[in-house]
Amino acid sequence: MARSALDWIPGELDALAAKGLRRALETIAPVQGPVVEVAGRRLVNLCSNDYLGLAADPRLRRAASDAAEQEGAGAGASRLVAGDLPVHRALEARLAAWKGTQAALLFNSGYHANAGVPAALVGRDDAIFCDVLNHASIVDGCLLSRAELVRYRHRDVDELAGLLARTRARRKLVVTDAVFSMDGDAAPLRELAELCDRHGAMLYVDEAHSAGILGPTGAGLAEALGVSDRVDVHMGTLGKALGAFGAYVAGTQPLAELLVSRARTFVFTTALPPAACGAALAALDVVASEPARRAHVLALTERAKAGLARLGFDVASVVAPILPVVLGSEARALAASSALRERGWFVRAIRPPTVPRGTSRLRVALSAAHEEAQVDGFLAALAEVLPGLPP
Ligand SMILES: Cc1ncc(COP(=O)(O)O)c(C=O)c1O
């Protein structure tokens, strides 16, 4: 007889399904631009983070294959052992120049960076102050650090000021998404930087959804707000607007050197494959030379915001191409997603624990590859679908 120690799992899956919380993979075949094929049907993709439409760009593909050709399909070892390749160094130098920092260090993904960096900066005698809507990877990294985890209400600088004034922690780390991943709104970075200065706290900003899109050179929200030099830890990803894969932390040289020695998710993992780094380098060229891409996706975002506001959705604080269409229950979000799919739009339901209970939603993500007519078409389809949704 087969082992039965895992017999509990089917019941667990049924329980998740009954609550509308079971998740499943779906294979997406890229067709062209934002059009994808899902289960044999062509749909307009409205839920990718490929905000600049670069993932399929021929320049990135070529750069990826050139890098693989020159330096191999895999790095073969961790950076610290025998995996520190020229392409890693070249990409780090480019990232530091873009961010205006002394140094940058690659991580294998945004998840790796956020999971490993907090523990390199703080420990048991310290405290981390974390916006309640920060990404799950940040929360995991905070928990791994063993520092006291103090959560403040979303973007609530006054609450944070009180918490910082009362803490007795040795070191203090304030960590925030720059643009919040499920809401598209911006952290009050200037105010956070002021509080950090006043209380001697470190400021860690995750630009996963803003790097490549916001700011005069696309360096992110800190650049857009003119506070780059007041952020201590600039974290960002290479797999979203930059269309490649991986992540980085940019900051001072001593910070980078500390992370090389202390960040477990840097030390104990095989280095990024050259192809991902080659593609990211090509993406940085495009970000520098084609600012029209970010202007276009931001103009589409304004168009979608206006349309969603007319339908009664609260999107006023959105600053990046992430539009939260909050519908409430899991059932409602799932029904909206499948009704839209029938009409040719691919936008998946986002449910707890990704978002707080009662705020299940469609997270509409736009890209520079979309056209105005697609935004208008989606808004019309959504207006058609809304009246038929369950309560
Ligand atoms: C704010 C934020 N940080 C980090 C990550 C993780 O990045 P990656 O997909 O590169 O692991 C994500 C997304 O998934 C995110 O939304």
mmCIF file of C-alpha atoms and ligand atoms in Angstrom:
data_model
loop_
_atom_site.group_PDB
_atom_site.id
_atom_site.type_symbol
_atom_site.label_atom_id
_atom_site.label_comp_id
_atom_site.label_asym_id
_atom_site.label_seq_id
_atom_site.Cartn_x
_atom_site.Cartn_y
_atom_site.Cartn_z
ATOM 1 C CA MET A 1 0.000 0.000 0.000
ATOM 2 C CA ALA A 2 1.128 3.554 -0.698
ATOM 3 C CA ARG A 3 2.212 5.568 2.306
ATOM 4 C CA SER A 4 -0.720 7.375 3.859
ATOM 5 C CA ALA A 5 1.059 10.103 5.815
ATOM 6 C CA LEU A 6 -0.130 12.670 3.247
ATOM 7 C CA ASP A 7 -3.765 11.555 3.316
ATOM 8 C CA TRP A 8 -4.803 14.775 4.985
ATOM 9 C CA ILE A 9 -3.964 16.840 1.907
ATOM 10 C CA PRO A 10 -7.044 16.205 -0.294
ATOM 11 C CA GLY A 11 -9.288 17.307 2.588
ATOM 12 C CA GLU A 12 -7.216 20.452 2.996
ATOM 13 C CA LEU A 13 -7.551 21.207 -0.707
ATOM 14 C CA ASP A 14 -11.330 20.690 -0.536
ATOM 15 C CA ALA A 15 -11.516 23.073 2.432
ATOM 16 C CA LEU A 16 -9.603 25.725 0.498
ATOM 17 C CA ALA A 17 -11.886 25.245 -2.511
ATOM 18 C CA ALA A 18 -15.008 25.559 -0.337
ATOM 19 C CA LYS A 19 -13.755 28.944 0.889
ATOM 20 C CA GLY A 20 -12.933 30.114 -2.641
ATOM 21 C CA LEU A 21 -9.239 30.123 -1.695
ATOM 22 C CA ARG A 22 -7.846 27.189 -3.661
ATOM 23 C CA ARG A 23 -5.316 28.344 -6.240
ATOM 24 C CA ALA A 24 -4.359 26.681 -9.474
ATOM 25 C CA LEU A 25 -1.774 27.163 -12.185
ATOM 26 C CA GLU A 26 -2.764 28.043 -15.725
ATOM 27 C CA THR A 27 -0.361 27.893 -18.640
ATOM 28 C CA ILE A 28 -0.140 31.115 -20.582
ATOM 29 C CA ALA A 29 1.276 30.978 -24.109
ATOM 30 C CA PRO A 30 2.457 34.386 -25.315
ATOM 31 C CA VAL A 31 1.014 35.266 -28.726
ATOM 32 C CA GLN A 32 1.949 38.867 -29.447
ATOM 33 C CA GLY A 33 2.145 42.034 -27.387
ATOM 34 C CA PRO A 34 -0.284 41.664 -24.513
ATOM 35 C CA VAL A 35 -2.264 38.895 -26.237
ATOM 36 C CA VAL A 36 -1.909 35.431 -24.736
ATOM 37 C CA GLU A 37 -3.429 32.022 -25.341
ATOM 38 C CA VAL A 38 -4.995 30.403 -22.313
ATOM 39 C CA ALA A 39 -6.705 27.018 -22.605
ATOM 40 C CA GLY A 40 -6.920 27.402 -26.371
ATOM 41 C CA ARG A 41 -8.426 30.910 -26.331
ATOM 42 C CA ARG A 42 -6.802 34.215 -27.221
ATOM 43 C CA LEU A 43 -7.196 36.781 -24.470
ATOM 44 C CA VAL A 44 -5.842 40.249 -23.737
ATOM 45 C CA ASN A 45 -3.569 39.901 -20.734
ATOM 46 C CA LEU A 46 -4.364 42.412 -18.009
ATOM 47 C CA CYS A 47 -2.505 40.801 -15.156
ATOM 48 C CA SER A 48 1.194 40.700 -15.980
ATOM 49 C CA ASN A 49 3.827 42.869 -14.283
ATOM 50 C CA ASP A 50 5.646 43.316 -17.593
ATOM 51 C CA TYR A 51 4.751 47.022 -17.347
ATOM 52 C CA LEU A 52 7.024 48.218 -20.155
ATOM 53 C CA GLY A 53 6.222 45.327 -22.497
ATOM 54 C CA LEU A 54 9.870 44.243 -22.463
ATOM 55 C CA ALA A 55 9.672 40.542 -21.590
ATOM 56 C CA ALA A 56 9.230 39.563 -25.237
ATOM 57 C CA ASP A 57 11.336 42.386 -26.714
ATOM 58 C CA PRO A 58 13.775 41.042 -29.341
ATOM 59 C CA ARG A 59 16.612 43.142 -27.869
ATOM 60 C CA LEU A 60 16.234 41.495 -24.480
ATOM 61 C CA ARG A 61 15.945 38.032 -26.009
ATOM 62 C CA ARG A 62 19.102 38.584 -28.023
ATOM 63 C CA ALA A 63 20.980 39.947 -25.011
ATOM 64 C CA ALA A 64 19.860 36.942 -22.976
ATOM 65 C CA SER A 65 21.085 34.473 -25.562
ATOM 66 C CA ASP A 66 24.354 36.360 -26.107
ATOM 67 C CA ALA A 67 25.052 36.301 -22.367
ATOM 68 C CA ALA A 68 24.277 32.581 -22.206
ATOM 69 C CA GLU A 69 26.507 31.998 -25.215
ATOM 70 C CA GLN A 70 29.396 33.884 -23.604
ATOM 71 C CA GLU A 71 29.108 32.917 -19.950
ATOM 72 C CA GLY A 72 27.036 29.740 -19.862
ATOM 73 C CA ALA A 73 23.496 28.579 -19.220
ATOM 74 C CA GLY A 74 23.981 28.602 -15.474
ATOM 75 C CA ALA A 75 26.372 30.236 -13.011
ATOM 76 C CA GLY A 76 27.256 26.848 -11.544
ATOM 77 C CA ALA A 77 27.807 28.026 -7.974
ATOM 78 C CA SER A 78 26.976 30.750 -5.518
ATOM 79 C CA ARG A 79 28.585 34.147 -6.086
ATOM 80 C CA LEU A 80 30.928 33.588 -3.125
ATOM 81 C CA VAL A 81 32.194 30.213 -4.285
ATOM 82 C CA ALA A 82 32.717 30.051 -8.055
ATOM 83 C CA GLY A 83 29.676 31.833 -9.504
ATOM 84 C CA ASP A 84 30.766 35.484 -9.582
ATOM 85 C CA LEU A 85 30.669 36.183 -13.335
ATOM 86 C CA PRO A 86 31.557 39.308 -15.339
ATOM 87 C CA VAL A 87 27.914 39.809 -16.324
ATOM 88 C CA HIS A 88 26.907 40.020 -12.637
ATOM 89 C CA ARG A 89 29.505 42.722 -12.055
ATOM 90 C CA ALA A 90 28.480 44.623 -15.181
ATOM 91 C CA LEU A 91 24.832 44.584 -14.166
ATOM 92 C CA GLU A 92 25.593 45.668 -10.600
ATOM 93 C CA ALA A 93 27.635 48.599 -11.872
ATOM 94 C CA ARG A 94 24.780 49.645 -14.181
ATOM 95 C CA LEU A 95 22.207 49.351 -11.403
ATOM 96 C CA ALA A 96 24.314 51.433 -8.988
ATOM 97 C CA ALA A 97 24.774 54.132 -11.643
ATOM 98 C CA TRP A 98 21.024 54.155 -12.384
ATOM 99 C CA LYS A 99 20.117 54.362 -8.719
ATOM 100 C CA GLY A 100 22.838 56.903 -7.947
ATOM 101 C CA THR A 101 24.345 54.726 -5.215
ATOM 102 C CA GLN A 102 27.870 53.563 -4.431
ATOM 103 C CA ALA A 103 27.029 49.926 -4.983
ATOM 104 C CA ALA A 104 24.386 47.397 -5.919
ATOM 105 C CA LEU A 105 24.146 43.690 -5.182
ATOM 106 C CA LEU A 106 22.117 41.171 -7.162
ATOM 107 C CA PHE A 107 19.659 38.784 -5.547
ATOM 108 C CA ASN A 108 17.973 35.877 -7.278
ATOM 109 C CA SER A 109 14.508 37.390 -6.982
ATOM 110 C CA GLY A 110 12.651 40.080 -5.139
ATOM 111 C CA TYR A 111 11.487 37.386 -2.784
ATOM 112 C CA HIS A 112 15.084 36.413 -2.010
ATOM 113 C CA ALA A 113 16.088 40.038 -1.408
ATOM 114 C CA ASN A 114 13.219 40.791 0.932
ATOM 115 C CA ALA A 115 13.489 37.453 2.699
ATOM 116 C CA GLY A 116 17.192 37.873 3.406
ATOM 117 C CA VAL A 117 18.118 41.526 3.737
ATOM 118 C CA PRO A 118 16.217 42.476 6.927
ATOM 119 C CA ALA A 119 17.995 39.770 8.932
ATOM 120 C CA ALA A 120 21.340 41.191 7.802
ATOM 121 C CA LEU A 121 20.402 44.586 9.240
ATOM 122 C CA VAL A 122 18.449 43.849 12.395
ATOM 123 C CA GLY A 123 18.092 41.088 14.985
ATOM 124 C CA ARG A 124 16.657 40.265 18.383
ATOM 125 C CA ASP A 125 17.294 43.606 20.060
ATOM 126 C CA ASP A 126 15.897 45.596 17.184
ATOM 127 C CA ALA A 127 12.536 46.554 15.712
ATOM 128 C CA ILE A 128 11.120 46.665 12.193
ATOM 129 C CA PHE A 129 8.287 49.020 11.342
ATOM 130 C CA CYS A 130 6.245 47.671 8.472
ATOM 131 C CA ASP A 131 3.247 49.057 6.553
ATOM 132 C CA VAL A 132 0.372 46.565 6.947
ATOM 133 C CA LEU A 133 0.047 46.264 3.176
ATOM 134 C CA ASN A 134 3.712 45.498 2.504
ATOM 135 C CA HIS A 135 4.374 42.545 0.218
ATOM 136 C CA ALA A 136 4.393 39.042 1.726
ATOM 137 C CA SER A 137 8.125 38.658 0.986
ATOM 138 C CA ILE A 138 8.876 41.647 3.227
ATOM 139 C CA VAL A 139 6.777 40.204 6.023
ATOM 140 C CA ASP A 140 8.600 36.888 5.699
ATOM 141 C CA GLY A 141 11.983 38.642 5.803
ATOM 142 C CA CYS A 142 10.943 40.597 8.893
ATOM 143 C CA LEU A 143 9.871 37.407 10.654
ATOM 144 C CA LEU A 144 13.133 35.663 9.737
ATOM 145 C CA SER A 145 15.146 38.524 11.237
ATOM 146 C CA ARG A 146 13.733 37.816 14.726
ATOM 147 C CA ALA A 147 13.471 41.559 15.330
ATOM 148 C CA GLU A 148 10.249 42.837 16.888
ATOM 149 C CA LEU A 149 7.767 43.304 14.042
ATOM 150 C CA VAL A 150 5.652 46.426 14.482
ATOM 151 C CA ARG A 151 2.993 47.032 11.827
ATOM 152 C CA TYR A 152 1.571 50.465 11.178
ATOM 153 C CA ARG A 153 -1.661 51.307 9.366
ATOM 154 C CA HIS A 154 -1.383 51.734 5.628
ATOM 155 C CA ARG A 155 0.590 54.914 4.808
ATOM 156 C CA ASP A 156 -0.152 56.249 8.310
ATOM 157 C CA VAL A 157 2.819 58.464 9.089
ATOM 158 C CA ASP A 158 1.280 59.762 12.311
ATOM 159 C CA GLU A 159 0.881 56.288 13.736
ATOM 160 C CA LEU A 160 4.447 55.444 12.728
ATOM 161 C CA ALA A 161 5.744 58.626 14.385
ATOM 162 C CA GLY A 162 4.160 57.551 17.685
ATOM 163 C CA LEU A 163 5.553 54.031 17.418
ATOM 164 C CA LEU A 164 9.067 55.271 16.665
ATOM 165 C CA ALA A 165 8.915 57.708 19.552
ATOM 166 C CA ARG A 166 8.019 54.914 21.981
ATOM 167 C CA THR A 167 10.362 52.145 20.871
ATOM 168 C CA ARG A 168 13.402 51.148 22.926
ATOM 169 C CA ALA A 169 14.889 49.042 20.192
ATOM 170 C CA ARG A 170 18.612 49.225 19.556
ATOM 171 C CA ARG A 171 18.327 49.532 15.766
ATOM 172 C CA LYS A 172 15.194 50.564 13.918
ATOM 173 C CA LEU A 173 14.285 49.658 10.341
ATOM 174 C CA VAL A 174 11.323 51.182 8.515
ATOM 175 C CA VAL A 175 10.364 49.114 5.484
ATOM 176 C CA THR A 176 7.799 49.869 2.825
ATOM 177 C CA ASP A 177 6.689 49.019 -0.685
ATOM 178 C CA ALA A 178 7.237 52.176 -2.790
ATOM 179 C CA VAL A 179 4.154 51.428 -4.884
ATOM 180 C CA PHE A 180 1.910 48.929 -3.130
ATOM 181 C CA SER A 181 1.616 45.769 -5.170
ATOM 182 C CA MET A 182 -2.134 45.216 -4.928
ATOM 183 C CA ASP A 183 -3.317 48.837 -4.714
ATOM 184 C CA GLY A 184 -1.039 50.863 -6.987
ATOM 185 C CA ASP A 185 -0.759 53.684 -4.453
ATOM 186 C CA ALA A 186 2.464 55.287 -3.236
ATOM 187 C CA ALA A 187 4.222 55.257 0.121
ATOM 188 C CA PRO A 188 4.779 58.727 1.624
ATOM 189 C CA LEU A 189 8.536 58.436 1.185
ATOM 190 C CA ARG A 190 9.411 62.035 2.013
ATOM 191 C CA GLU A 191 7.549 61.861 5.318
ATOM 192 C CA LEU A 192 9.006 58.438 6.073
ATOM 193 C CA ALA A 193 12.515 59.742 5.372
ATOM 194 C CA GLU A 194 11.923 62.647 7.742
ATOM 195 C CA LEU A 195 10.732 60.325 10.500
ATOM 196 C CA CYS A 196 13.716 58.039 9.949
ATOM 197 C CA ASP A 197 16.106 61.009 10.198
ATOM 198 C CA ARG A 198 14.435 62.195 13.375
ATOM 199 C CA HIS A 199 14.521 58.780 15.054
ATOM 200 C CA GLY A 200 17.785 57.418 13.662
ATOM 201 C CA ALA A 201 15.993 54.659 11.777
ATOM 202 C CA MET A 202 17.070 52.995 8.522
ATOM 203 C CA LEU A 203 14.708 53.335 5.550
ATOM 204 C CA TYR A 204 14.239 50.305 3.251
ATOM 205 C CA VAL A 205 12.165 50.883 0.115
ATOM 206 C CA ASP A 206 10.960 48.128 -2.225
ATOM 207 C CA GLU A 207 10.600 49.595 -5.725
ATOM 208 C CA ALA A 208 9.313 46.360 -7.312
ATOM 209 C CA HIS A 209 6.372 48.163 -8.933
ATOM 210 C CA SER A 210 7.908 51.574 -9.536
ATOM 211 C CA ALA A 211 11.443 51.032 -10.871
ATOM 212 C CA GLY A 212 11.358 51.418 -14.648
ATOM 213 C CA ILE A 213 8.132 53.400 -14.498
ATOM 214 C CA LEU A 214 8.342 56.402 -12.173
ATOM 215 C CA GLY A 215 10.898 59.210 -11.987
ATOM 216 C CA PRO A 216 12.734 61.213 -14.658
ATOM 217 C CA THR A 217 15.084 58.323 -15.503
ATOM 218 C CA GLY A 218 12.638 55.623 -14.463
ATOM 219 C CA ALA A 219 14.647 54.870 -11.319
ATOM 220 C CA GLY A 220 11.477 54.732 -9.235
ATOM 221 C CA LEU A 221 9.326 56.517 -6.704
ATOM 222 C CA ALA A 222 12.242 57.787 -4.593
ATOM 223 C CA GLU A 223 13.634 59.470 -7.699
ATOM 224 C CA ALA A 224 10.196 60.854 -8.618
ATOM 225 C CA LEU A 225 9.854 62.394 -5.154
ATOM 226 C CA GLY A 226 13.449 63.663 -5.052
ATOM 227 C CA VAL A 227 14.336 61.616 -1.962
ATOM 228 C CA SER A 228 16.698 58.991 -3.425
ATOM 229 C CA ASP A 229 19.607 60.080 -1.251
ATOM 230 C CA ARG A 230 17.473 59.712 1.880
ATOM 231 C CA VAL A 231 16.698 56.041 1.290
ATOM 232 C CA ASP A 232 19.224 53.692 2.913
ATOM 233 C CA VAL A 233 18.245 50.454 1.200
ATOM 234 C CA HIS A 234 16.908 50.617 -2.366
ATOM 235 C CA MET A 235 15.496 47.257 -3.306
ATOM 236 C CA GLY A 236 14.043 46.538 -6.744
ATOM 237 C CA THR A 237 13.231 43.693 -9.071
ATOM 238 C CA LEU A 238 14.372 42.812 -12.591
ATOM 239 C CA GLY A 239 11.397 40.599 -13.418
ATOM 240 C CA LYS A 240 8.614 43.158 -13.633
ATOM 241 C CA ALA A 241 9.041 46.424 -15.607
ATOM 242 C CA LEU A 242 12.529 45.311 -16.666
ATOM 243 C CA GLY A 243 11.138 42.172 -18.287
ATOM 244 C CA ALA A 244 13.967 39.882 -17.103
ATOM 245 C CA PHE A 245 14.439 38.078 -13.787
ATOM 246 C CA GLY A 246 16.182 38.702 -10.488
ATOM 247 C CA ALA A 247 16.464 41.613 -8.077
ATOM 248 C CA TYR A 248 18.933 44.022 -6.522
ATOM 249 C CA VAL A 249 19.676 46.007 -3.430
ATOM 250 C CA ALA A 250 21.427 49.336 -4.019
ATOM 251 C CA GLY A 251 23.040 51.547 -1.382
ATOM 252 C CA THR A 252 26.409 52.273 0.149
ATOM 253 C CA GLN A 253 29.496 50.129 -0.402
ATOM 254 C CA PRO A 254 29.557 49.000 3.253
ATOM 255 C CA LEU A 255 25.892 47.966 2.960
ATOM 256 C CA ALA A 256 26.652 45.842 -0.115
ATOM 257 C CA GLU A 257 29.675 44.317 1.623
ATOM 258 C CA LEU A 258 27.663 43.481 4.719
ATOM 259 C CA LEU A 259 25.007 41.770 2.593
ATOM 260 C CA VAL A 260 27.693 39.703 0.824
ATOM 261 C CA SER A 261 28.711 38.328 4.208
ATOM 262 C CA ARG A 262 25.391 38.251 6.013
ATOM 263 C CA ALA A 263 22.357 37.962 3.741
ATOM 264 C CA ARG A 264 21.623 34.239 3.822
ATOM 265 C CA THR A 265 19.513 34.414 0.647
ATOM 266 C CA PHE A 266 22.582 35.801 -1.148
ATOM 267 C CA VAL A 267 25.191 33.537 0.422
ATOM 268 C CA PHE A 268 23.435 30.181 0.224
ATOM 269 C CA THR A 269 22.132 30.082 -3.330
ATOM 270 C CA THR A 270 23.412 29.602 -6.880
ATOM 271 C CA ALA A 271 24.030 32.919 -8.642
ATOM 272 C CA LEU A 272 21.642 34.258 -11.292
ATOM 273 C CA PRO A 273 22.062 32.722 -14.737
ATOM 274 C CA PRO A 274 23.884 34.969 -17.244
ATOM 275 C CA ALA A 275 20.846 35.141 -19.562
ATOM 276 C CA ALA A 276 18.743 36.916 -16.920
ATOM 277 C CA CYS A 277 21.526 39.455 -16.341
ATOM 278 C CA GLY A 278 22.102 40.045 -20.055
ATOM 279 C CA ALA A 279 18.392 40.688 -20.546
ATOM 280 C CA ALA A 280 18.310 43.087 -17.573
ATOM 281 C CA LEU A 281 21.258 45.047 -18.992
ATOM 282 C CA ALA A 282 19.423 45.395 -22.309
ATOM 283 C CA ALA A 283 16.279 46.471 -20.444
ATOM 284 C CA LEU A 284 18.215 49.228 -18.667
ATOM 285 C CA ASP A 285 19.313 50.492 -22.091
ATOM 286 C CA VAL A 286 15.679 50.614 -23.202
ATOM 287 C CA VAL A 287 14.570 52.370 -20.014
ATOM 288 C CA ALA A 288 17.244 55.015 -20.654
ATOM 289 C CA SER A 289 16.589 55.470 -24.361
ATOM 290 C CA GLU A 290 12.805 55.073 -24.615
ATOM 291 C CA PRO A 291 11.118 57.199 -21.951
ATOM 292 C CA ALA A 292 8.008 57.167 -24.174
ATOM 293 C CA ARG A 293 7.292 53.657 -22.927
ATOM 294 C CA ARG A 294 6.762 54.778 -19.357
ATOM 295 C CA ALA A 295 4.873 57.877 -20.521
ATOM 296 C CA HIS A 296 2.517 55.657 -22.550
ATOM 297 C CA VAL A 297 1.766 53.190 -19.765
ATOM 298 C CA LEU A 298 1.192 56.051 -17.323
ATOM 299 C CA ALA A 299 -1.187 57.755 -19.809
ATOM 300 C CA LEU A 300 -3.093 54.466 -20.146
ATOM 301 C CA THR A 301 -3.209 54.286 -16.363
ATOM 302 C CA GLU A 302 -4.838 57.743 -16.187
ATOM 303 C CA ARG A 303 -7.387 56.677 -18.819
ATOM 304 C CA ALA A 304 -8.218 53.502 -16.890
ATOM 305 C CA LYS A 305 -8.434 55.451 -13.614
ATOM 306 C CA ALA A 306 -10.966 57.859 -15.100
ATOM 307 C CA GLY A 307 -13.054 54.988 -16.466
ATOM 308 C CA LEU A 308 -12.964 53.005 -13.218
ATOM 309 C CA ALA A 309 -13.877 56.089 -11.199
ATOM 310 C CA ARG A 310 -16.941 56.502 -13.451
ATOM 311 C CA LEU A 311 -17.889 52.925 -12.581
ATOM 312 C CA GLY A 312 -17.626 53.788 -8.882
ATOM 313 C CA PHE A 313 -14.239 52.295 -7.993
ATOM 314 C CA ASP A 314 -11.877 54.111 -5.651
ATOM 315 C CA VAL A 315 -8.687 54.450 -7.668
ATOM 316 C CA ALA A 316 -7.861 58.085 -6.903
ATOM 317 C CA SER A 317 -4.562 57.294 -5.194
ATOM 318 C CA VAL A 318 -3.193 55.048 -7.945
ATOM 319 C CA VAL A 319 0.227 56.245 -9.272
ATOM 320 C CA ALA A 320 1.446 53.231 -11.251
ATOM 321 C CA PRO A 321 -0.133 50.796 -13.744
ATOM 322 C CA ILE A 322 -1.850 48.717 -11.032
ATOM 323 C CA LEU A 323 -5.601 49.308 -10.781
ATOM 324 C CA PRO A 324 -7.428 47.658 -7.904
ATOM 325 C CA VAL A 325 -10.997 46.743 -8.860
ATOM 326 C CA VAL A 326 -12.093 45.796 -5.352
ATOM 327 C CA LEU A 327 -15.181 43.581 -5.402
ATOM 328 C CA GLY A 328 -15.362 42.227 -1.824
ATOM 329 C CA SER A 329 -15.993 38.506 -1.579
ATOM 330 C CA GLU A 330 -13.887 35.782 -3.149
ATOM 331 C CA ALA A 331 -16.985 34.559 -5.041
ATOM 332 C CA ARG A 332 -17.570 37.986 -6.551
ATOM 333 C CA ALA A 333 -13.966 38.389 -7.679
ATOM 334 C CA LEU A 334 -13.901 34.872 -9.162
ATOM 335 C CA ALA A 335 -17.201 35.450 -10.992
ATOM 336 C CA ALA A 336 -15.961 38.750 -12.427
ATOM 337 C CA SER A 337 -12.740 37.137 -13.605
ATOM 338 C CA SER A 338 -14.558 34.319 -15.403
ATOM 339 C CA ALA A 339 -17.216 36.615 -16.970
ATOM 340 C CA LEU A 340 -14.432 38.838 -18.305
ATOM 341 C CA ARG A 341 -12.582 35.837 -19.636
ATOM 342 C CA GLU A 342 -15.704 34.878 -21.619
ATOM 343 C CA ARG A 343 -15.435 38.311 -23.225
ATOM 344 C CA GLY A 344 -11.727 37.976 -24.085
ATOM 345 C CA TRP A 345 -10.010 39.612 -21.083
ATOM 346 C CA PHE A 346 -7.522 37.782 -18.877
ATOM 347 C CA VAL A 347 -7.499 39.247 -15.386
ATOM 348 C CA ARG A 348 -7.298 36.874 -12.469
ATOM 349 C CA ALA A 349 -9.044 37.195 -9.121
ATOM 350 C CA ILE A 350 -6.778 38.204 -6.225
ATOM 351 C CA ARG A 351 -7.901 36.809 -2.892
ATOM 352 C CA PRO A 352 -6.671 36.495 0.718
ATOM 353 C CA PRO A 353 -3.992 36.118 1.939
ATOM 354 C CA THR A 354 -2.637 38.228 -0.944
ATOM 355 C CA VAL A 355 -5.143 40.951 0.001
ATOM 356 C CA PRO A 356 -7.039 41.507 3.274
ATOM 357 C CA ARG A 357 -10.267 39.548 3.798
ATOM 358 C CA GLY A 358 -13.292 41.276 2.275
ATOM 359 C CA THR A 359 -11.216 43.050 -0.373
ATOM 360 C CA SER A 360 -10.920 40.350 -3.027
ATOM 361 C CA ARG A 361 -10.429 42.034 -6.332
ATOM 362 C CA LEU A 362 -9.317 42.100 -9.880
ATOM 363 C CA ARG A 363 -5.848 43.582 -10.040
ATOM 364 C CA VAL A 364 -5.678 45.146 -13.465
ATOM 365 C CA ALA A 365 -2.094 45.699 -14.576
ATOM 366 C CA LEU A 366 -1.378 47.707 -17.706
ATOM 367 C CA SER A 367 1.644 47.638 -19.955
ATOM 368 C CA ALA A 368 3.250 49.848 -22.571
ATOM 369 C CA ALA A 369 2.231 47.123 -25.026
ATOM 370 C CA HIS A 370 -1.476 47.906 -24.472
ATOM 371 C CA GLU A 371 -3.404 50.370 -26.603
ATOM 372 C CA GLU A 372 -6.047 52.891 -25.629
ATOM 373 C CA ALA A 373 -8.716 50.849 -27.421
ATOM 374 C CA GLN A 374 -7.890 47.876 -25.185
ATOM 375 C CA VAL A 375 -8.313 49.945 -22.047
ATOM 376 C CA ASP A 376 -11.660 51.231 -23.350
ATOM 377 C CA GLY A 377 -12.738 47.748 -24.386
ATOM 378 C CA PHE A 378 -11.929 46.365 -20.947
ATOM 379 C CA LEU A 379 -13.843 49.165 -19.208
ATOM 380 C CA ALA A 380 -16.893 48.470 -21.391
ATOM 381 C CA ALA A 381 -16.693 44.740 -20.645
ATOM 382 C CA LEU A 382 -16.370 45.397 -16.922
ATOM 383 C CA ALA A 383 -19.435 47.671 -16.989
ATOM 384 C CA GLU A 384 -21.362 44.866 -18.684
ATOM 385 C CA VAL A 385 -20.258 42.224 -16.201
ATOM 386 C CA LEU A 386 -20.751 44.115 -12.916
ATOM 387 C CA PRO A 387 -24.564 43.949 -12.649
ATOM 388 C CA GLY A 388 -24.559 40.145 -12.982
ATOM 389 C CA LEU A 389 -22.084 39.452 -10.153
ATOM 390 C CA PRO A 390 -23.150 37.625 -6.971
ATOM 391 C CA PRO A 391 -23.466 39.786 -3.826
HETATM 392 C C1 LIG B 1 6.421 44.628 -3.609
HETATM 393 C C2 LIG B 1 7.030 43.341 -4.084
HETATM 394 N N1 LIG B 1 8.240 42.992 -3.645
HETATM 395 C C3 LIG B 1 8.820 41.855 -4.034
HETATM 396 C C4 LIG B 1 8.210 41.001 -4.899
HETATM 397 C C5 LIG B 1 8.886 39.725 -5.286
HETATM 398 O O1 LIG B 1 9.651 39.919 -6.425
HETATM 399 P P1 LIG B 1 10.050 38.675 -7.332
HETATM 400 O O2 LIG B 1 8.834 38.380 -8.160
HETATM 401 O O3 LIG B 1 11.219 39.137 -8.121
HETATM 402 O O4 LIG B 1 10.375 37.557 -6.410
HETATM 403 C C6 LIG B 1 6.951 41.346 -5.406
HETATM 404 C C7 LIG B 1 6.258 40.517 -6.392
HETATM 405 O O5 LIG B 1 6.012 39.513 -6.594
HETATM 406 C C8 LIG B 1 6.340 42.526 -4.976
HETATM 407 O O6 LIG B 1 5.118 42.840 -5.390
#
